[in-house]
Amino acid sequence: MGAGLSVPAGALRVAVLGALGRMGRQVCQAVAADATLELVAAVDPLAPVGPLPPVGLSGPPVQPEREAAAEAGAEVVVDFTVPSAALGNALWCAARGLHCVVGTTGLDSQDLGRLRDAFAAGPANCLVAPNFAIGAVLMMRFAELAAPWFEGVEVVELHHAGKLDAPSGTARLTAERVAAAREDAGQVAGPERAARTPAEGAFPVARGEEVAPGVRVHSVRLPGLVAHQEVIFGTAGEVLTLRHDSLDRASFMPGALLAVKRVGELRGLTVGLDSLLGL
Ligand code: NAP
């Protein structure tokens, strides 16, 4: 139970994996502050078993093992851990019949395929979203709309220096969705649409990574940044820049809590927050 808040009967029971991380702490606080939710377990391998560190919370002690989530009767498990742990955690949720919300980035299409199979086979659902900020979800949708109308596009993503994966999950998803939107519109995707690069070895070149056909992504890692992205479209005589900035991790909380509250009514695996926002 959160900081002196009374939890009404019927509150959704939530566990947070990665509770001592930058995102996990915020999620613990947001869950504890929401009267319709109850924080029943907080898990992190670094846990010095004891009171939950986020200021003012009198929640459950942080436990080192995810079994604590099942033992506490969690109905929804939220994962903000590390790429190497997130898939295993979500598969564990599927096996336990626990709904799962994955915010951790770095899962690839093969991982998503495994999650799709695992959650299709059981009673629980899973929502994976590389970005819970509403503005970032809209940015990806706007990028899809713009994609068929511009000859070229590149993505620049900028994050804090502690981020483990690059390119970011948001950038990967943006690139994939832009490429798919172009393909749906019958545009040619592939080398002839991509910016020209010199023959291998001709001279040093830094052109980011072609994450999806014809869509290059550039990653910046700097102290002081939180999470930012530009999608830059160009065609004859004009440039369209879509930019989103998460200036504080609080930006991710409304979307994350929406996912927690609604994951139970989805079916199997859902990728992205779009369907919950009616996009
Ligand atoms: P972080 O500060 O490194 O936090 C991750 C925490 O998870 C660490 O305390 C880590 O402990 C812990 N952990 C590692 N393995 C675990 C396991 N098996 N079970 C439970 N906890 C485990 O990272 P962050 O900045 O909070 O970011 C977490 C993830 O969220 C990243 O993938 C990031 O890209 C993503 N993210 C997503 C969104 C979104 O909107 N979806 C927004 C921001 C960030 P150790 O230190 O011992 O490894």
Short mmCIF file of C-alpha atoms and ligand atoms in Angstrom, two decimals:
data_model
loop_
_atom_site.label_atom_id
_atom_site.label_comp_id
_atom_site.label_asym_id
_atom_site.label_seq_id
_atom_site.Cartn_x
_atom_site.Cartn_y
_atom_site.Cartn_z
CA MET A 1 0.00 0.00 0.00
CA GLY A 2 1.32 3.46 -0.89
CA ALA A 3 2.21 6.39 1.32
CA GLY A 4 -0.65 6.57 3.73
CA LEU A 5 -3.17 6.11 0.90
CA SER A 6 -6.10 3.85 1.52
CA VAL A 7 -6.54 1.22 -1.18
CA PRO A 8 -10.15 0.48 -2.03
CA ALA A 9 -11.32 -3.12 -2.20
CA GLY A 10 -10.93 -4.31 -5.76
CA ALA A 11 -7.84 -2.22 -6.47
CA LEU A 12 -5.69 -3.81 -9.18
CA ARG A 13 -2.70 -5.56 -7.63
CA VAL A 14 0.54 -4.49 -9.33
CA ALA A 15 4.14 -5.66 -9.07
CA VAL A 16 7.11 -3.70 -10.44
CA LEU A 17 10.27 -5.43 -11.69
CA GLY A 18 13.32 -3.15 -11.80
CA ALA A 19 11.96 -1.21 -8.81
CA LEU A 20 15.31 0.37 -7.96
CA GLY A 21 15.95 1.66 -11.48
CA ARG A 22 15.29 5.15 -12.80
CA MET A 23 11.97 4.14 -14.36
CA GLY A 24 11.03 1.50 -11.79
CA ARG A 25 11.16 4.03 -8.92
CA GLN A 26 8.84 6.37 -10.78
CA VAL A 27 6.43 3.56 -11.60
CA CYS A 28 6.35 2.44 -7.96
CA GLN A 29 5.49 5.98 -6.90
CA ALA A 30 2.85 6.41 -9.62
CA VAL A 31 1.18 3.09 -8.78
CA ALA A 32 1.23 3.84 -5.06
CA ALA A 33 -0.33 7.26 -5.67
CA ASP A 34 -3.19 5.87 -7.78
CA ALA A 35 -6.21 4.97 -5.68
CA THR A 36 -7.36 2.28 -8.14
CA LEU A 37 -4.03 0.43 -7.97
CA GLU A 38 -2.15 -1.32 -5.20
CA LEU A 39 1.61 -1.83 -5.25
CA VAL A 40 1.94 -5.36 -3.85
CA ALA A 41 5.52 -6.21 -4.82
CA ALA A 42 8.70 -4.40 -5.83
CA VAL A 43 11.53 -6.51 -7.26
CA ASP A 44 15.13 -5.70 -8.09
CA PRO A 45 18.22 -7.92 -7.90
CA LEU A 46 20.12 -5.15 -6.12
CA ALA A 47 17.53 -5.13 -3.37
CA PRO A 48 18.80 -4.67 0.11
CA VAL A 49 15.60 -6.16 1.49
CA GLY A 50 14.00 -3.30 3.33
CA PRO A 51 11.78 -0.30 2.84
CA LEU A 52 11.11 0.85 -0.69
CA PRO A 53 13.61 3.67 -1.34
CA PRO A 54 11.44 6.20 -3.25
CA VAL A 55 10.77 9.12 -0.95
CA GLY A 56 7.69 8.96 1.16
CA LEU A 57 6.61 5.46 0.16
CA SER A 58 5.68 2.93 2.78
CA GLY A 59 5.20 0.22 0.17
CA PRO A 60 6.31 -3.40 0.20
CA PRO A 61 9.99 -4.09 0.82
CA VAL A 62 12.04 -4.56 -2.34
CA GLN A 63 12.71 -8.24 -2.97
CA PRO A 64 15.48 -9.69 -5.12
CA GLU A 65 13.41 -12.45 -6.78
CA ARG A 66 10.44 -12.09 -9.14
CA GLU A 67 8.68 -14.94 -7.30
CA ALA A 68 7.77 -12.24 -4.81
CA ALA A 69 5.33 -10.83 -7.37
CA ALA A 70 3.44 -14.11 -7.65
CA GLU A 71 3.54 -14.72 -3.91
CA ALA A 72 2.06 -11.25 -3.31
CA GLY A 73 -0.88 -12.05 -5.60
CA ALA A 74 0.00 -9.52 -8.31
CA GLU A 75 -2.46 -9.37 -11.19
CA VAL A 76 -0.27 -7.17 -13.41
CA VAL A 77 3.53 -7.21 -13.53
CA VAL A 78 5.37 -4.17 -14.89
CA ASP A 79 8.89 -4.68 -16.26
CA PHE A 80 11.34 -1.78 -16.46
CA THR A 81 14.55 -3.78 -16.16
CA VAL A 82 17.34 -4.44 -18.65
CA PRO A 83 17.16 -5.92 -22.16
CA SER A 84 18.79 -9.17 -21.03
CA ALA A 85 16.13 -9.76 -18.35
CA ALA A 86 12.90 -8.46 -19.86
CA LEU A 87 12.11 -11.34 -22.21
CA GLY A 88 12.61 -13.95 -19.49
CA ASN A 89 10.49 -11.95 -17.07
CA ALA A 90 7.64 -11.63 -19.56
CA LEU A 91 7.77 -15.36 -20.44
CA TRP A 92 7.68 -16.10 -16.71
CA CYS A 93 4.52 -13.94 -16.45
CA ALA A 94 2.93 -15.87 -19.34
CA ALA A 95 3.71 -19.18 -17.62
CA ARG A 96 2.25 -17.86 -14.35
CA GLY A 97 -0.88 -16.41 -15.99
CA LEU A 98 0.02 -12.86 -14.93
CA HIS A 99 -0.68 -9.88 -17.17
CA CYS A 100 2.53 -8.14 -18.14
CA VAL A 101 3.42 -4.60 -19.19
CA VAL A 102 6.92 -4.35 -20.65
CA GLY A 103 8.52 -0.92 -20.87
CA THR A 104 12.07 -2.24 -21.19
CA THR A 105 13.50 -1.61 -24.63
CA GLY A 106 15.83 -3.76 -26.71
CA LEU A 107 13.44 -6.60 -27.57
CA ASP A 108 13.73 -7.60 -31.24
CA SER A 109 11.15 -9.12 -33.58
CA GLN A 110 12.23 -12.65 -32.61
CA ASP A 111 11.64 -11.83 -28.94
CA LEU A 112 8.23 -10.39 -29.77
CA GLY A 113 7.42 -13.58 -31.70
CA ARG A 114 8.19 -15.65 -28.61
CA LEU A 115 5.99 -13.41 -26.49
CA ARG A 116 3.19 -13.59 -29.05
CA ASP A 117 3.25 -17.41 -28.89
CA ALA A 118 3.56 -17.55 -25.12
CA PHE A 119 0.70 -15.17 -24.38
CA ALA A 120 -1.54 -16.66 -27.10
CA ALA A 121 -1.24 -19.99 -25.30
CA GLY A 122 -2.42 -18.80 -21.88
CA PRO A 123 -4.97 -16.64 -20.10
CA ALA A 124 -2.77 -13.59 -19.54
CA ASN A 125 -2.04 -10.67 -21.85
CA CYS A 126 1.08 -8.65 -22.54
CA LEU A 127 1.61 -5.09 -23.69
CA VAL A 128 5.06 -4.09 -24.89
CA ALA A 129 5.67 -0.40 -25.52
CA PRO A 130 9.10 1.11 -26.08
CA ASN A 131 7.68 4.51 -25.21
CA PHE A 132 4.78 5.33 -22.90
CA ALA A 133 4.95 9.10 -23.41
CA ILE A 134 1.75 10.14 -25.17
CA GLY A 135 3.67 12.67 -27.28
CA ALA A 136 6.09 9.99 -28.46
CA VAL A 137 3.22 7.68 -29.43
CA LEU A 138 1.70 10.55 -31.43
CA MET A 139 5.09 11.32 -33.00
CA MET A 140 5.29 7.77 -34.33
CA ARG A 141 1.74 8.00 -35.70
CA PHE A 142 2.46 11.38 -37.34
CA ALA A 143 5.63 9.89 -38.85
CA GLU A 144 3.58 7.11 -40.40
CA LEU A 145 1.22 9.68 -41.92
CA ALA A 146 4.10 11.73 -43.35
CA ALA A 147 6.09 8.75 -44.63
CA PRO A 148 4.47 8.28 -48.06
CA TRP A 149 4.86 11.95 -48.97
CA PHE A 150 8.63 12.40 -48.61
CA GLU A 151 11.53 10.93 -50.56
CA GLY A 152 13.88 10.54 -47.63
CA VAL A 153 13.75 10.20 -43.88
CA GLU A 154 16.28 9.85 -41.07
CA VAL A 155 15.77 9.46 -37.33
CA VAL A 156 17.98 11.04 -34.67
CA GLU A 157 17.42 9.73 -31.15
CA LEU A 158 19.11 11.32 -28.13
CA HIS A 159 19.22 9.75 -24.67
CA HIS A 160 20.95 9.95 -21.31
CA ALA A 161 24.40 8.38 -21.10
CA GLY A 162 23.19 5.45 -18.97
CA LYS A 163 20.95 3.96 -21.64
CA LEU A 164 22.09 0.41 -22.46
CA ASP A 165 20.58 -0.17 -25.91
CA ALA A 166 21.16 1.77 -29.12
CA PRO A 167 19.32 2.56 -31.28
CA SER A 168 16.46 3.13 -28.87
CA GLY A 169 13.36 0.96 -29.00
CA THR A 170 11.35 4.02 -29.99
CA ALA A 171 13.67 4.71 -32.90
CA ARG A 172 13.52 1.08 -34.03
CA LEU A 173 9.72 1.05 -33.90
CA THR A 174 9.52 4.43 -35.67
CA ALA A 175 11.81 3.20 -38.45
CA GLU A 176 9.83 -0.01 -38.88
CA ARG A 177 6.51 1.81 -38.97
CA VAL A 178 7.74 4.45 -41.42
CA ALA A 179 9.15 1.74 -43.71
CA ALA A 180 5.87 -0.20 -43.51
CA ALA A 181 3.83 2.93 -44.27
CA ARG A 182 5.97 3.59 -47.34
CA GLU A 183 5.59 0.02 -48.50
CA ASP A 184 1.81 0.16 -47.99
CA ALA A 185 1.75 3.29 -50.13
CA GLY A 186 3.58 1.42 -52.88
CA GLN A 187 6.81 3.37 -52.53
CA VAL A 188 10.05 1.73 -53.49
CA ALA A 189 12.00 0.84 -50.38
CA GLY A 190 15.57 -0.19 -50.53
CA PRO A 191 18.98 1.04 -51.63
CA GLU A 192 17.67 3.30 -54.38
CA ARG A 193 15.57 5.22 -51.84
CA ALA A 194 18.21 5.28 -49.15
CA ALA A 195 20.81 8.02 -49.06
CA ARG A 196 23.87 7.06 -51.09
CA THR A 197 26.78 5.66 -49.16
CA PRO A 198 30.26 5.08 -50.57
CA ALA A 199 31.45 1.62 -51.49
CA GLU A 200 32.67 -0.25 -48.43
CA GLY A 201 36.17 0.85 -47.48
CA ALA A 202 36.22 3.82 -49.88
CA PHE A 203 36.62 6.30 -46.98
CA PRO A 204 35.44 6.53 -43.36
CA VAL A 205 31.75 7.14 -43.05
CA ALA A 206 29.31 7.51 -40.16
CA ARG A 207 25.77 7.29 -41.43
CA GLY A 208 23.98 5.67 -38.51
CA GLU A 209 22.28 2.30 -38.94
CA GLU A 210 19.70 1.41 -41.56
CA VAL A 211 17.25 -0.02 -39.04
CA ALA A 212 14.46 -0.56 -41.57
CA PRO A 213 14.70 -0.38 -45.38
CA GLY A 214 15.66 3.17 -46.31
CA VAL A 215 15.41 4.53 -42.76
CA ARG A 216 18.67 5.40 -41.01
CA VAL A 217 18.85 5.99 -37.26
CA HIS A 218 21.54 8.03 -35.46
CA SER A 219 22.04 7.63 -31.71
CA VAL A 220 23.35 10.31 -29.36
CA ARG A 221 24.21 9.54 -25.71
CA LEU A 222 24.95 12.46 -23.39
CA PRO A 223 24.64 13.33 -19.71
CA GLY A 224 21.80 15.78 -19.18
CA LEU A 225 19.48 14.25 -21.76
CA VAL A 226 16.43 12.18 -20.83
CA ALA A 227 14.75 10.83 -24.03
CA HIS A 228 14.39 12.79 -27.25
CA GLN A 229 13.80 11.99 -30.90
CA GLU A 230 13.61 13.77 -34.24
CA VAL A 231 12.13 12.23 -37.36
CA ILE A 232 13.34 14.33 -40.29
CA PHE A 233 11.62 13.99 -43.66
CA GLY A 234 12.99 15.59 -46.81
CA THR A 235 11.79 15.98 -50.35
CA ALA A 236 12.30 18.54 -53.12
CA GLY A 237 12.51 21.98 -51.52
CA GLU A 238 11.09 21.11 -48.09
CA VAL A 239 11.90 19.42 -44.82
CA LEU A 240 9.46 18.29 -42.15
CA THR A 241 10.84 17.70 -38.66
CA LEU A 242 8.83 15.89 -36.00
CA ARG A 243 10.42 16.22 -32.58
CA HIS A 244 9.49 14.84 -29.21
CA ASP A 245 11.22 15.53 -25.89
CA SER A 246 10.71 13.67 -22.65
CA LEU A 247 12.17 16.19 -20.21
CA ASP A 248 11.28 14.17 -17.13
CA ARG A 249 10.47 10.51 -16.54
CA ALA A 250 7.09 11.66 -15.26
CA SER A 251 6.18 11.89 -18.96
CA PHE A 252 6.02 8.11 -19.16
CA MET A 253 3.68 7.59 -16.21
CA PRO A 254 0.20 8.36 -17.64
CA GLY A 255 0.80 5.94 -20.51
CA ALA A 256 2.34 3.30 -18.26
CA LEU A 257 -0.60 3.44 -15.82
CA LEU A 258 -3.07 3.32 -18.71
CA ALA A 259 -1.35 0.15 -19.90
CA VAL A 260 -1.46 -1.35 -16.40
CA LYS A 261 -5.18 -0.66 -16.07
CA ARG A 262 -6.14 -1.88 -19.54
CA VAL A 263 -3.79 -4.80 -20.28
CA GLY A 264 -6.34 -7.21 -18.82
CA GLU A 265 -8.85 -6.42 -21.54
CA LEU A 266 -6.41 -6.86 -24.45
CA ARG A 267 -5.84 -10.26 -26.03
CA GLY A 268 -2.43 -11.96 -26.22
CA LEU A 269 0.43 -9.64 -27.19
CA THR A 270 -0.06 -5.96 -28.03
CA VAL A 271 2.86 -3.82 -29.23
CA GLY A 272 2.60 -0.08 -28.66
CA LEU A 273 0.08 2.08 -26.89
CA ASP A 274 -1.76 3.16 -30.04
CA SER A 275 -4.80 0.93 -29.67
CA LEU A 276 -5.38 2.12 -26.10
CA LEU A 277 -5.29 5.74 -27.33
CA GLY A 278 -7.68 4.99 -30.19
CA LEU A 279 -5.04 5.81 -32.82
P1 NAP B 1 17.97 1.34 -14.93
O1 NAP B 1 18.00 2.59 -14.13
O2 NAP B 1 19.23 0.66 -15.31
O3 NAP B 1 17.00 0.34 -14.16
C1 NAP B 1 16.88 -1.01 -14.45
C2 NAP B 1 16.76 -1.73 -13.11
O4 NAP B 1 16.31 -3.08 -13.36
C3 NAP B 1 18.09 -1.83 -12.38
O5 NAP B 1 17.91 -1.51 -11.01
C4 NAP B 1 18.46 -3.28 -12.59
O6 NAP B 1 19.30 -3.80 -11.58
C5 NAP B 1 17.10 -3.93 -12.52
N1 NAP B 1 17.08 -5.29 -13.02
C6 NAP B 1 17.97 -5.91 -13.83
N2 NAP B 1 17.59 -7.19 -14.05
C7 NAP B 1 16.45 -7.38 -13.34
C8 NAP B 1 15.59 -8.49 -13.13
N3 NAP B 1 15.84 -9.67 -13.72
N4 NAP B 1 14.51 -8.34 -12.35
C9 NAP B 1 14.25 -7.17 -11.77
N5 NAP B 1 15.03 -6.07 -11.91
C10 NAP B 1 16.11 -6.18 -12.69
O7 NAP B 1 17.20 1.61 -16.31
P2 NAP B 1 15.99 2.64 -16.58
O8 NAP B 1 16.54 3.93 -17.04
O9 NAP B 1 15.04 2.59 -15.44
O10 NAP B 1 15.33 1.96 -17.85
C11 NAP B 1 14.79 0.66 -17.76
C12 NAP B 1 14.30 0.25 -19.14
O11 NAP B 1 13.16 1.05 -19.48
C13 NAP B 1 15.32 0.47 -20.26
O12 NAP B 1 15.25 -0.59 -21.18
C14 NAP B 1 14.87 1.76 -20.90
O13 NAP B 1 15.27 1.88 -22.25
C15 NAP B 1 13.38 1.60 -20.76
N6 NAP B 1 12.58 2.81 -20.86
C16 NAP B 1 11.36 2.67 -21.38
C17 NAP B 1 10.50 3.73 -21.43
C18 NAP B 1 9.11 3.53 -21.98
O14 NAP B 1 8.33 4.50 -22.04
N7 NAP B 1 8.75 2.32 -22.38
C19 NAP B 1 10.90 4.98 -20.95
C20 NAP B 1 12.17 5.10 -20.40
C21 NAP B 1 13.01 4.00 -20.34
P3 NAP B 1 20.88 -3.87 -11.94
O15 NAP B 1 21.35 -2.47 -11.84
O16 NAP B 1 21.40 -4.79 -10.89
O17 NAP B 1 21.01 -4.43 -13.32
#
